[in-house]
Amino acid sequence: AQSVTQLGSHVSVSEGALVLLRCNYSSSVPPYLFWYVQYPNQGLQLLLKYTSAATLVKGINGFEAEFKKSETSFHLTKPSAHMSDAAEYFCAVSSKTSYDKVIFGPGTSLSVIP
Amino acid sequence: DVKVTQSSRYLVKRTGEKVFLECVQDMDHENMFWYRQDPGLGLRLIYFSYDVKMKEKGDIPEGYSVSREKKERFSLILESASTNQTSMYLCASSSSPGFGTGELFFGEGSRLTVL
């Protein structure tokens, strides 16, 4: 069975500081991995996804994530936090099996301090 | 611009009432999903559908049913609402042949309170 853990339900960073949101997954088959963002009072939107091409994936709004198979990790980073980055971030996993489901992690709430 | 529209952003219902949550997508997507979002639990899949009139149970289907009579519309039904169904409900759609391979497009959510 697939699962996702996100270390830290809440992360605070100062404006301009590095953002690091952690995600570890469990999957018995090669995974697809996703990061979604949810701004207040909105639905989720895709930040980036890994589908077995390059291990370093670039997404929207300056975010990127690196797939590390040996560590079963897919951490999300951004070099310099902006106030507009304050949101809930969800890591998700699925597999290449047809009709497989997307499994979401519990989410990490990011606060950006001026 | 792609769009998933959920008919009600906020609902307040009483225990035992029948509740309908409607979702419409304008992207001609084959796959549609209903998730429930609770703090600390992330998103949990209730039901999904990969074709008109087809439905599959997700991880937490108890107490819910769904209907998909048209490709663009996917409804979630709570036959007899209970207080433990107070939650945020998110509808999503995707076009990938396998659910897990593509991007999910989400609506803005319906926050249901059951008193």
Short mmCIF file of N, CA, C and O in Angstrom, two decimals, chain B residues 10-101:
data_model
loop_
_atom_site.label_atom_id
_atom_site.label_comp_id
_atom_site.label_asym_id
_atom_site.label_seq_id
_atom_site.Cartn_x
_atom_site.Cartn_y
_atom_site.Cartn_z
N TYR B 10 -20.80 26.96 1.23
CA TYR B 10 -21.08 26.73 2.65
C TYR B 10 -22.50 26.19 2.81
O TYR B 10 -23.43 26.73 2.21
N LEU B 11 -22.63 25.11 3.60
CA LEU B 11 -23.96 24.57 3.89
C LEU B 11 -24.04 24.26 5.38
O LEU B 11 -23.06 23.79 5.98
N VAL B 12 -25.22 24.49 5.93
CA VAL B 12 -25.51 24.08 7.30
C VAL B 12 -26.75 23.20 7.25
O VAL B 12 -27.80 23.64 6.75
N LYS B 13 -26.64 21.98 7.74
CA LYS B 13 -27.74 21.03 7.71
C LYS B 13 -27.96 20.45 9.11
O LYS B 13 -27.08 20.54 9.98
N ARG B 14 -29.10 19.83 9.28
CA ARG B 14 -29.40 19.19 10.57
C ARG B 14 -29.21 17.68 10.45
O ARG B 14 -29.34 17.10 9.36
N THR B 15 -28.92 17.06 11.56
CA THR B 15 -28.75 15.61 11.61
C THR B 15 -29.97 14.92 11.02
O THR B 15 -31.12 15.28 11.33
N GLY B 16 -29.71 13.95 10.14
CA GLY B 16 -30.79 13.19 9.51
C GLY B 16 -31.25 13.74 8.17
O GLY B 16 -31.96 13.05 7.43
N GLU B 17 -30.85 14.96 7.83
CA GLU B 17 -31.24 15.52 6.54
C GLU B 17 -30.48 14.85 5.40
O GLU B 17 -29.37 14.35 5.58
N LYS B 18 -31.09 14.86 4.23
CA LYS B 18 -30.42 14.38 3.01
C LYS B 18 -29.70 15.57 2.39
O LYS B 18 -30.28 16.65 2.26
N VAL B 19 -28.44 15.36 2.02
CA VAL B 19 -27.62 16.45 1.51
C VAL B 19 -27.09 16.09 0.13
O VAL B 19 -26.61 14.98 -0.09
N PHE B 20 -27.20 17.04 -0.79
CA PHE B 20 -26.65 16.87 -2.13
C PHE B 20 -25.53 17.90 -2.35
O PHE B 20 -25.73 19.09 -2.16
N LEU B 21 -24.38 17.41 -2.75
CA LEU B 21 -23.29 18.29 -3.15
C LEU B 21 -23.05 18.07 -4.64
O LEU B 21 -22.81 16.95 -5.08
N GLU B 22 -23.12 19.17 -5.40
CA GLU B 22 -23.01 19.07 -6.85
C GLU B 22 -21.66 19.59 -7.33
O GLU B 22 -21.13 20.55 -6.80
N CYS B 23 -21.16 18.94 -8.37
CA CYS B 23 -19.88 19.33 -8.97
C CYS B 23 -20.00 19.25 -10.49
O CYS B 23 -20.47 18.23 -11.02
N VAL B 24 -19.55 20.29 -11.16
CA VAL B 24 -19.59 20.33 -12.62
C VAL B 24 -18.22 20.74 -13.13
O VAL B 24 -17.62 21.68 -12.62
N GLN B 25 -17.73 20.02 -14.16
CA GLN B 25 -16.46 20.40 -14.79
C GLN B 25 -16.69 20.66 -16.27
O GLN B 25 -17.51 20.00 -16.92
N ASP B 26 -15.92 21.63 -16.80
CA ASP B 26 -16.12 22.03 -18.20
C ASP B 26 -14.94 21.61 -19.08
O ASP B 26 -14.72 22.20 -20.14
N MET B 27 -14.19 20.60 -18.65
CA MET B 27 -12.96 20.22 -19.36
C MET B 27 -13.12 18.91 -20.13
O MET B 27 -12.15 18.37 -20.65
N ASP B 28 -14.33 18.35 -20.15
CA ASP B 28 -14.58 17.08 -20.83
C ASP B 28 -13.72 15.95 -20.25
O ASP B 28 -13.29 15.03 -20.97
N HIS B 29 -13.45 16.01 -18.95
CA HIS B 29 -12.64 14.98 -18.30
C HIS B 29 -13.44 13.71 -18.07
O HIS B 29 -14.63 13.76 -17.73
N GLU B 30 -12.75 12.59 -18.20
CA GLU B 30 -13.40 11.29 -17.97
C GLU B 30 -13.55 11.01 -16.48
O GLU B 30 -14.53 10.42 -16.05
N ASN B 31 -12.54 11.37 -15.70
CA ASN B 31 -12.48 10.97 -14.29
C ASN B 31 -12.92 12.09 -13.36
O ASN B 31 -12.51 13.24 -13.53
N MET B 32 -13.73 11.74 -12.38
CA MET B 32 -14.13 12.70 -11.36
C MET B 32 -14.06 12.05 -9.99
O MET B 32 -14.23 10.83 -9.87
N PHE B 33 -13.81 12.88 -8.98
CA PHE B 33 -13.52 12.39 -7.63
C PHE B 33 -14.21 13.26 -6.59
O PHE B 33 -14.38 14.47 -6.79
N TRP B 34 -14.55 12.64 -5.48
CA TRP B 34 -14.95 13.38 -4.28
C TRP B 34 -13.99 13.02 -3.15
O TRP B 34 -13.79 11.84 -2.83
N TYR B 35 -13.38 14.08 -2.57
CA TYR B 35 -12.51 13.94 -1.41
C TYR B 35 -13.14 14.65 -0.22
O TYR B 35 -13.88 15.63 -0.36
N ARG B 36 -12.74 14.19 0.94
CA ARG B 36 -13.07 14.86 2.18
C ARG B 36 -11.76 15.35 2.80
O ARG B 36 -10.78 14.60 2.84
N GLN B 37 -11.74 16.63 3.26
CA GLN B 37 -10.55 17.21 3.84
C GLN B 37 -10.79 17.56 5.30
O GLN B 37 -11.69 18.34 5.62
N ASP B 38 -9.98 16.99 6.18
CA ASP B 38 -10.06 17.27 7.61
C ASP B 38 -8.67 17.62 8.13
O ASP B 38 -7.68 17.04 7.70
N PRO B 39 -8.58 18.55 9.08
CA PRO B 39 -7.26 18.96 9.61
C PRO B 39 -6.47 17.78 10.14
O PRO B 39 -6.98 16.96 10.90
N GLY B 40 -5.20 17.71 9.73
CA GLY B 40 -4.33 16.65 10.19
C GLY B 40 -4.49 15.33 9.48
O GLY B 40 -3.68 14.42 9.67
N LEU B 41 -5.51 15.21 8.65
CA LEU B 41 -5.75 13.95 7.93
C LEU B 41 -5.55 14.10 6.43
O LEU B 41 -5.59 13.12 5.70
N GLY B 42 -5.37 15.32 5.95
CA GLY B 42 -5.20 15.53 4.52
C GLY B 42 -6.50 15.28 3.77
O GLY B 42 -7.59 15.50 4.30
N LEU B 43 -6.38 14.79 2.56
CA LEU B 43 -7.54 14.49 1.74
C LEU B 43 -7.76 12.98 1.69
O LEU B 43 -6.82 12.22 1.46
N ARG B 44 -8.99 12.57 1.91
CA ARG B 44 -9.33 11.15 1.84
C ARG B 44 -10.39 10.95 0.76
O ARG B 44 -11.38 11.68 0.71
N LEU B 45 -10.18 9.94 -0.06
CA LEU B 45 -11.04 9.70 -1.22
C LEU B 45 -12.32 8.99 -0.79
O LEU B 45 -12.29 7.93 -0.18
N ILE B 46 -13.46 9.58 -1.18
CA ILE B 46 -14.75 9.01 -0.82
C ILE B 46 -15.24 8.09 -1.94
O ILE B 46 -15.52 6.91 -1.74
N TYR B 47 -15.38 8.65 -3.13
CA TYR B 47 -15.82 7.92 -4.32
C TYR B 47 -15.14 8.52 -5.53
O TYR B 47 -14.75 9.68 -5.53
N PHE B 48 -15.03 7.72 -6.59
CA PHE B 48 -14.58 8.26 -7.86
C PHE B 48 -15.33 7.60 -9.01
O PHE B 48 -16.00 6.58 -8.82
N SER B 49 -15.20 8.20 -10.18
CA SER B 49 -15.93 7.72 -11.36
C SER B 49 -15.05 7.91 -12.57
O SER B 49 -14.47 8.98 -12.76
N TYR B 50 -14.95 6.89 -13.41
CA TYR B 50 -14.14 7.01 -14.62
C TYR B 50 -14.99 7.03 -15.89
O TYR B 50 -14.48 6.99 -16.99
N ASP B 51 -16.30 7.07 -15.72
CA ASP B 51 -17.18 7.15 -16.88
C ASP B 51 -18.58 7.44 -16.40
O ASP B 51 -18.92 7.22 -15.22
N VAL B 52 -19.41 7.87 -17.32
CA VAL B 52 -20.81 8.12 -16.97
C VAL B 52 -21.44 6.83 -16.43
O VAL B 52 -21.22 5.75 -16.96
N LYS B 53 -22.19 6.99 -15.38
CA LYS B 53 -22.91 5.91 -14.70
C LYS B 53 -21.98 4.90 -14.03
O LYS B 53 -22.45 3.90 -13.48
N MET B 54 -20.69 5.12 -14.04
CA MET B 54 -19.75 4.23 -13.36
C MET B 54 -19.29 4.90 -12.07
O MET B 54 -19.10 6.12 -12.02
N LYS B 55 -19.09 4.10 -11.03
CA LYS B 55 -18.61 4.63 -9.76
C LYS B 55 -17.81 3.56 -9.05
O LYS B 55 -18.08 2.36 -9.20
N GLU B 56 -16.84 4.02 -8.28
CA GLU B 56 -16.00 3.11 -7.50
C GLU B 56 -15.85 3.67 -6.10
O GLU B 56 -15.70 4.89 -5.93
N LYS B 57 -15.84 2.82 -5.10
CA LYS B 57 -15.63 3.26 -3.74
C LYS B 57 -14.17 3.66 -3.53
O LYS B 57 -13.26 3.03 -4.05
N GLY B 58 -14.01 4.71 -2.76
CA GLY B 58 -12.68 5.11 -2.35
C GLY B 58 -12.34 4.51 -1.00
O GLY B 58 -12.75 3.40 -0.67
N ASP B 59 -11.65 5.28 -0.18
CA ASP B 59 -11.19 4.78 1.11
C ASP B 59 -12.22 4.93 2.24
O ASP B 59 -12.20 4.19 3.20
N ILE B 60 -13.12 5.90 2.10
CA ILE B 60 -14.10 6.14 3.17
C ILE B 60 -15.51 6.32 2.60
O ILE B 60 -16.14 7.36 2.76
N PRO B 61 -16.09 5.31 1.94
CA PRO B 61 -17.39 5.49 1.30
C PRO B 61 -18.60 5.40 2.22
O PRO B 61 -19.71 5.77 1.83
N GLU B 62 -18.39 4.93 3.45
CA GLU B 62 -19.54 4.68 4.33
C GLU B 62 -20.29 5.97 4.62
O GLU B 62 -19.71 6.98 5.01
N GLY B 63 -21.60 5.90 4.44
CA GLY B 63 -22.45 7.05 4.71
C GLY B 63 -22.64 7.98 3.52
O GLY B 63 -23.35 8.98 3.62
N TYR B 64 -22.02 7.63 2.40
CA TYR B 64 -22.07 8.46 1.19
C TYR B 64 -22.52 7.62 -0.01
O TYR B 64 -22.33 6.41 -0.05
N SER B 65 -23.09 8.27 -1.00
CA SER B 65 -23.33 7.68 -2.30
C SER B 65 -23.06 8.75 -3.35
O SER B 65 -22.89 9.92 -3.01
N VAL B 66 -22.98 8.34 -4.61
CA VAL B 66 -22.68 9.29 -5.68
C VAL B 66 -23.57 8.99 -6.88
O VAL B 66 -24.17 7.92 -7.01
N SER B 67 -23.62 9.97 -7.77
CA SER B 67 -24.37 9.83 -9.01
C SER B 67 -23.63 10.54 -10.12
O SER B 67 -23.18 11.67 -9.94
N ARG B 68 -23.53 9.87 -11.27
CA ARG B 68 -22.93 10.49 -12.44
C ARG B 68 -23.78 10.14 -13.66
O ARG B 68 -23.54 9.16 -14.35
N GLU B 69 -24.75 10.97 -13.91
CA GLU B 69 -25.67 10.77 -15.03
C GLU B 69 -25.17 11.41 -16.32
O GLU B 69 -25.53 11.00 -17.42
N LYS B 70 -24.35 12.45 -16.18
CA LYS B 70 -23.74 13.12 -17.33
C LYS B 70 -22.24 13.23 -17.10
O LYS B 70 -21.78 13.28 -15.96
N LYS B 71 -21.49 13.30 -18.16
CA LYS B 71 -20.03 13.28 -18.07
C LYS B 71 -19.51 14.44 -17.24
O LYS B 71 -18.55 14.29 -16.48
N GLU B 72 -20.14 15.60 -17.34
CA GLU B 72 -19.61 16.79 -16.69
C GLU B 72 -20.05 16.94 -15.24
O GLU B 72 -19.57 17.82 -14.55
N ARG B 73 -20.95 16.11 -14.76
CA ARG B 73 -21.54 16.33 -13.45
C ARG B 73 -21.38 15.10 -12.55
O ARG B 73 -21.66 13.97 -12.95
N PHE B 74 -20.93 15.36 -11.31
CA PHE B 74 -20.70 14.28 -10.35
C PHE B 74 -21.24 14.75 -9.01
O PHE B 74 -20.77 15.75 -8.46
N SER B 75 -22.24 14.04 -8.50
CA SER B 75 -22.91 14.47 -7.28
C SER B 75 -22.57 13.56 -6.11
O SER B 75 -22.49 12.33 -6.28
N LEU B 76 -22.38 14.16 -4.95
CA LEU B 76 -22.16 13.42 -3.70
C LEU B 76 -23.42 13.54 -2.86
O LEU B 76 -23.95 14.64 -2.69
N ILE B 77 -23.88 12.42 -2.33
CA ILE B 77 -25.14 12.39 -1.58
C ILE B 77 -24.88 11.83 -0.19
O ILE B 77 -24.26 10.77 -0.05
N LEU B 78 -25.35 12.57 0.80
CA LEU B 78 -25.35 12.09 2.18
C LEU B 78 -26.81 11.74 2.49
O LEU B 78 -27.65 12.62 2.61
N GLU B 79 -27.13 10.45 2.56
CA GLU B 79 -28.52 10.02 2.70
C GLU B 79 -29.13 10.50 4.01
O GLU B 79 -30.28 10.90 4.07
N SER B 80 -28.35 10.48 5.08
CA SER B 80 -28.82 10.91 6.39
C SER B 80 -27.62 11.51 7.12
O SER B 80 -26.82 10.79 7.71
N ALA B 81 -27.52 12.84 7.02
CA ALA B 81 -26.33 13.51 7.52
C ALA B 81 -26.14 13.28 9.03
O ALA B 81 -27.11 13.27 9.80
N SER B 82 -24.87 13.12 9.40
CA SER B 82 -24.53 12.99 10.82
C SER B 82 -23.45 14.01 11.16
O SER B 82 -22.75 14.52 10.28
N THR B 83 -23.31 14.30 12.45
CA THR B 83 -22.36 15.34 12.86
C THR B 83 -20.92 14.99 12.48
O THR B 83 -20.11 15.89 12.22
N ASN B 84 -20.59 13.70 12.41
CA ASN B 84 -19.21 13.34 12.04
C ASN B 84 -18.95 13.49 10.54
O ASN B 84 -17.84 13.21 10.07
N GLN B 85 -19.94 13.96 9.80
CA GLN B 85 -19.74 14.28 8.39
C GLN B 85 -19.51 15.77 8.18
O GLN B 85 -19.41 16.24 7.05
N THR B 86 -19.43 16.52 9.27
CA THR B 86 -19.03 17.92 9.18
C THR B 86 -17.60 17.98 8.68
O THR B 86 -16.70 17.41 9.28
N SER B 87 -17.39 18.65 7.55
CA SER B 87 -16.08 18.62 6.92
C SER B 87 -16.07 19.53 5.70
O SER B 87 -17.08 20.12 5.32
N MET B 88 -14.88 19.64 5.08
CA MET B 88 -14.73 20.28 3.78
C MET B 88 -14.74 19.18 2.72
O MET B 88 -14.01 18.20 2.84
N TYR B 89 -15.57 19.35 1.69
CA TYR B 89 -15.66 18.38 0.62
C TYR B 89 -15.12 18.99 -0.67
O TYR B 89 -15.53 20.08 -1.07
N LEU B 90 -14.20 18.28 -1.29
CA LEU B 90 -13.54 18.77 -2.50
C LEU B 90 -13.84 17.83 -3.66
O LEU B 90 -13.67 16.62 -3.56
N CYS B 91 -14.25 18.42 -4.76
CA CYS B 91 -14.46 17.68 -6.00
C CYS B 91 -13.25 17.91 -6.90
O CYS B 91 -12.66 19.00 -6.90
N ALA B 92 -12.87 16.90 -7.67
CA ALA B 92 -11.75 17.04 -8.59
C ALA B 92 -12.03 16.26 -9.87
O ALA B 92 -12.87 15.35 -9.88
N SER B 93 -11.32 16.61 -10.92
CA SER B 93 -11.44 15.87 -12.17
C SER B 93 -10.05 15.71 -12.80
O SER B 93 -9.12 16.44 -12.47
N SER B 94 -9.94 14.73 -13.68
CA SER B 94 -8.69 14.53 -14.41
C SER B 94 -8.99 13.84 -15.72
O SER B 94 -10.03 13.20 -15.88
N SER B 95 -8.04 13.97 -16.65
CA SER B 95 -8.25 13.41 -17.98
C SER B 95 -7.35 12.22 -18.26
O SER B 95 -7.43 11.63 -19.31
N SER B 96 -6.47 11.87 -17.32
CA SER B 96 -5.50 10.82 -17.62
C SER B 96 -6.18 9.46 -17.73
O SER B 96 -7.15 9.19 -17.05
N PRO B 97 -5.61 8.59 -18.56
CA PRO B 97 -6.19 7.25 -18.69
C PRO B 97 -6.09 6.45 -17.41
O PRO B 97 -6.92 5.61 -17.12
N GLY B 98 -5.04 6.71 -16.65
CA GLY B 98 -4.96 6.08 -15.33
C GLY B 98 -5.03 7.19 -14.31
O GLY B 98 -4.44 8.23 -14.48
N PHE B 99 -5.77 7.01 -13.26
CA PHE B 99 -5.99 8.10 -12.33
C PHE B 99 -4.70 8.71 -11.81
O PHE B 99 -4.61 9.88 -11.58
N GLY B 100 -3.70 7.90 -11.59
CA GLY B 100 -2.55 8.38 -10.84
C GLY B 100 -1.52 9.12 -11.66
O GLY B 100 -0.57 9.63 -11.12
N THR B 101 -1.73 9.21 -12.96
CA THR B 101 -0.64 9.72 -13.80
C THR B 101 -0.75 11.20 -14.12
O THR B 101 0.19 11.79 -14.60
#
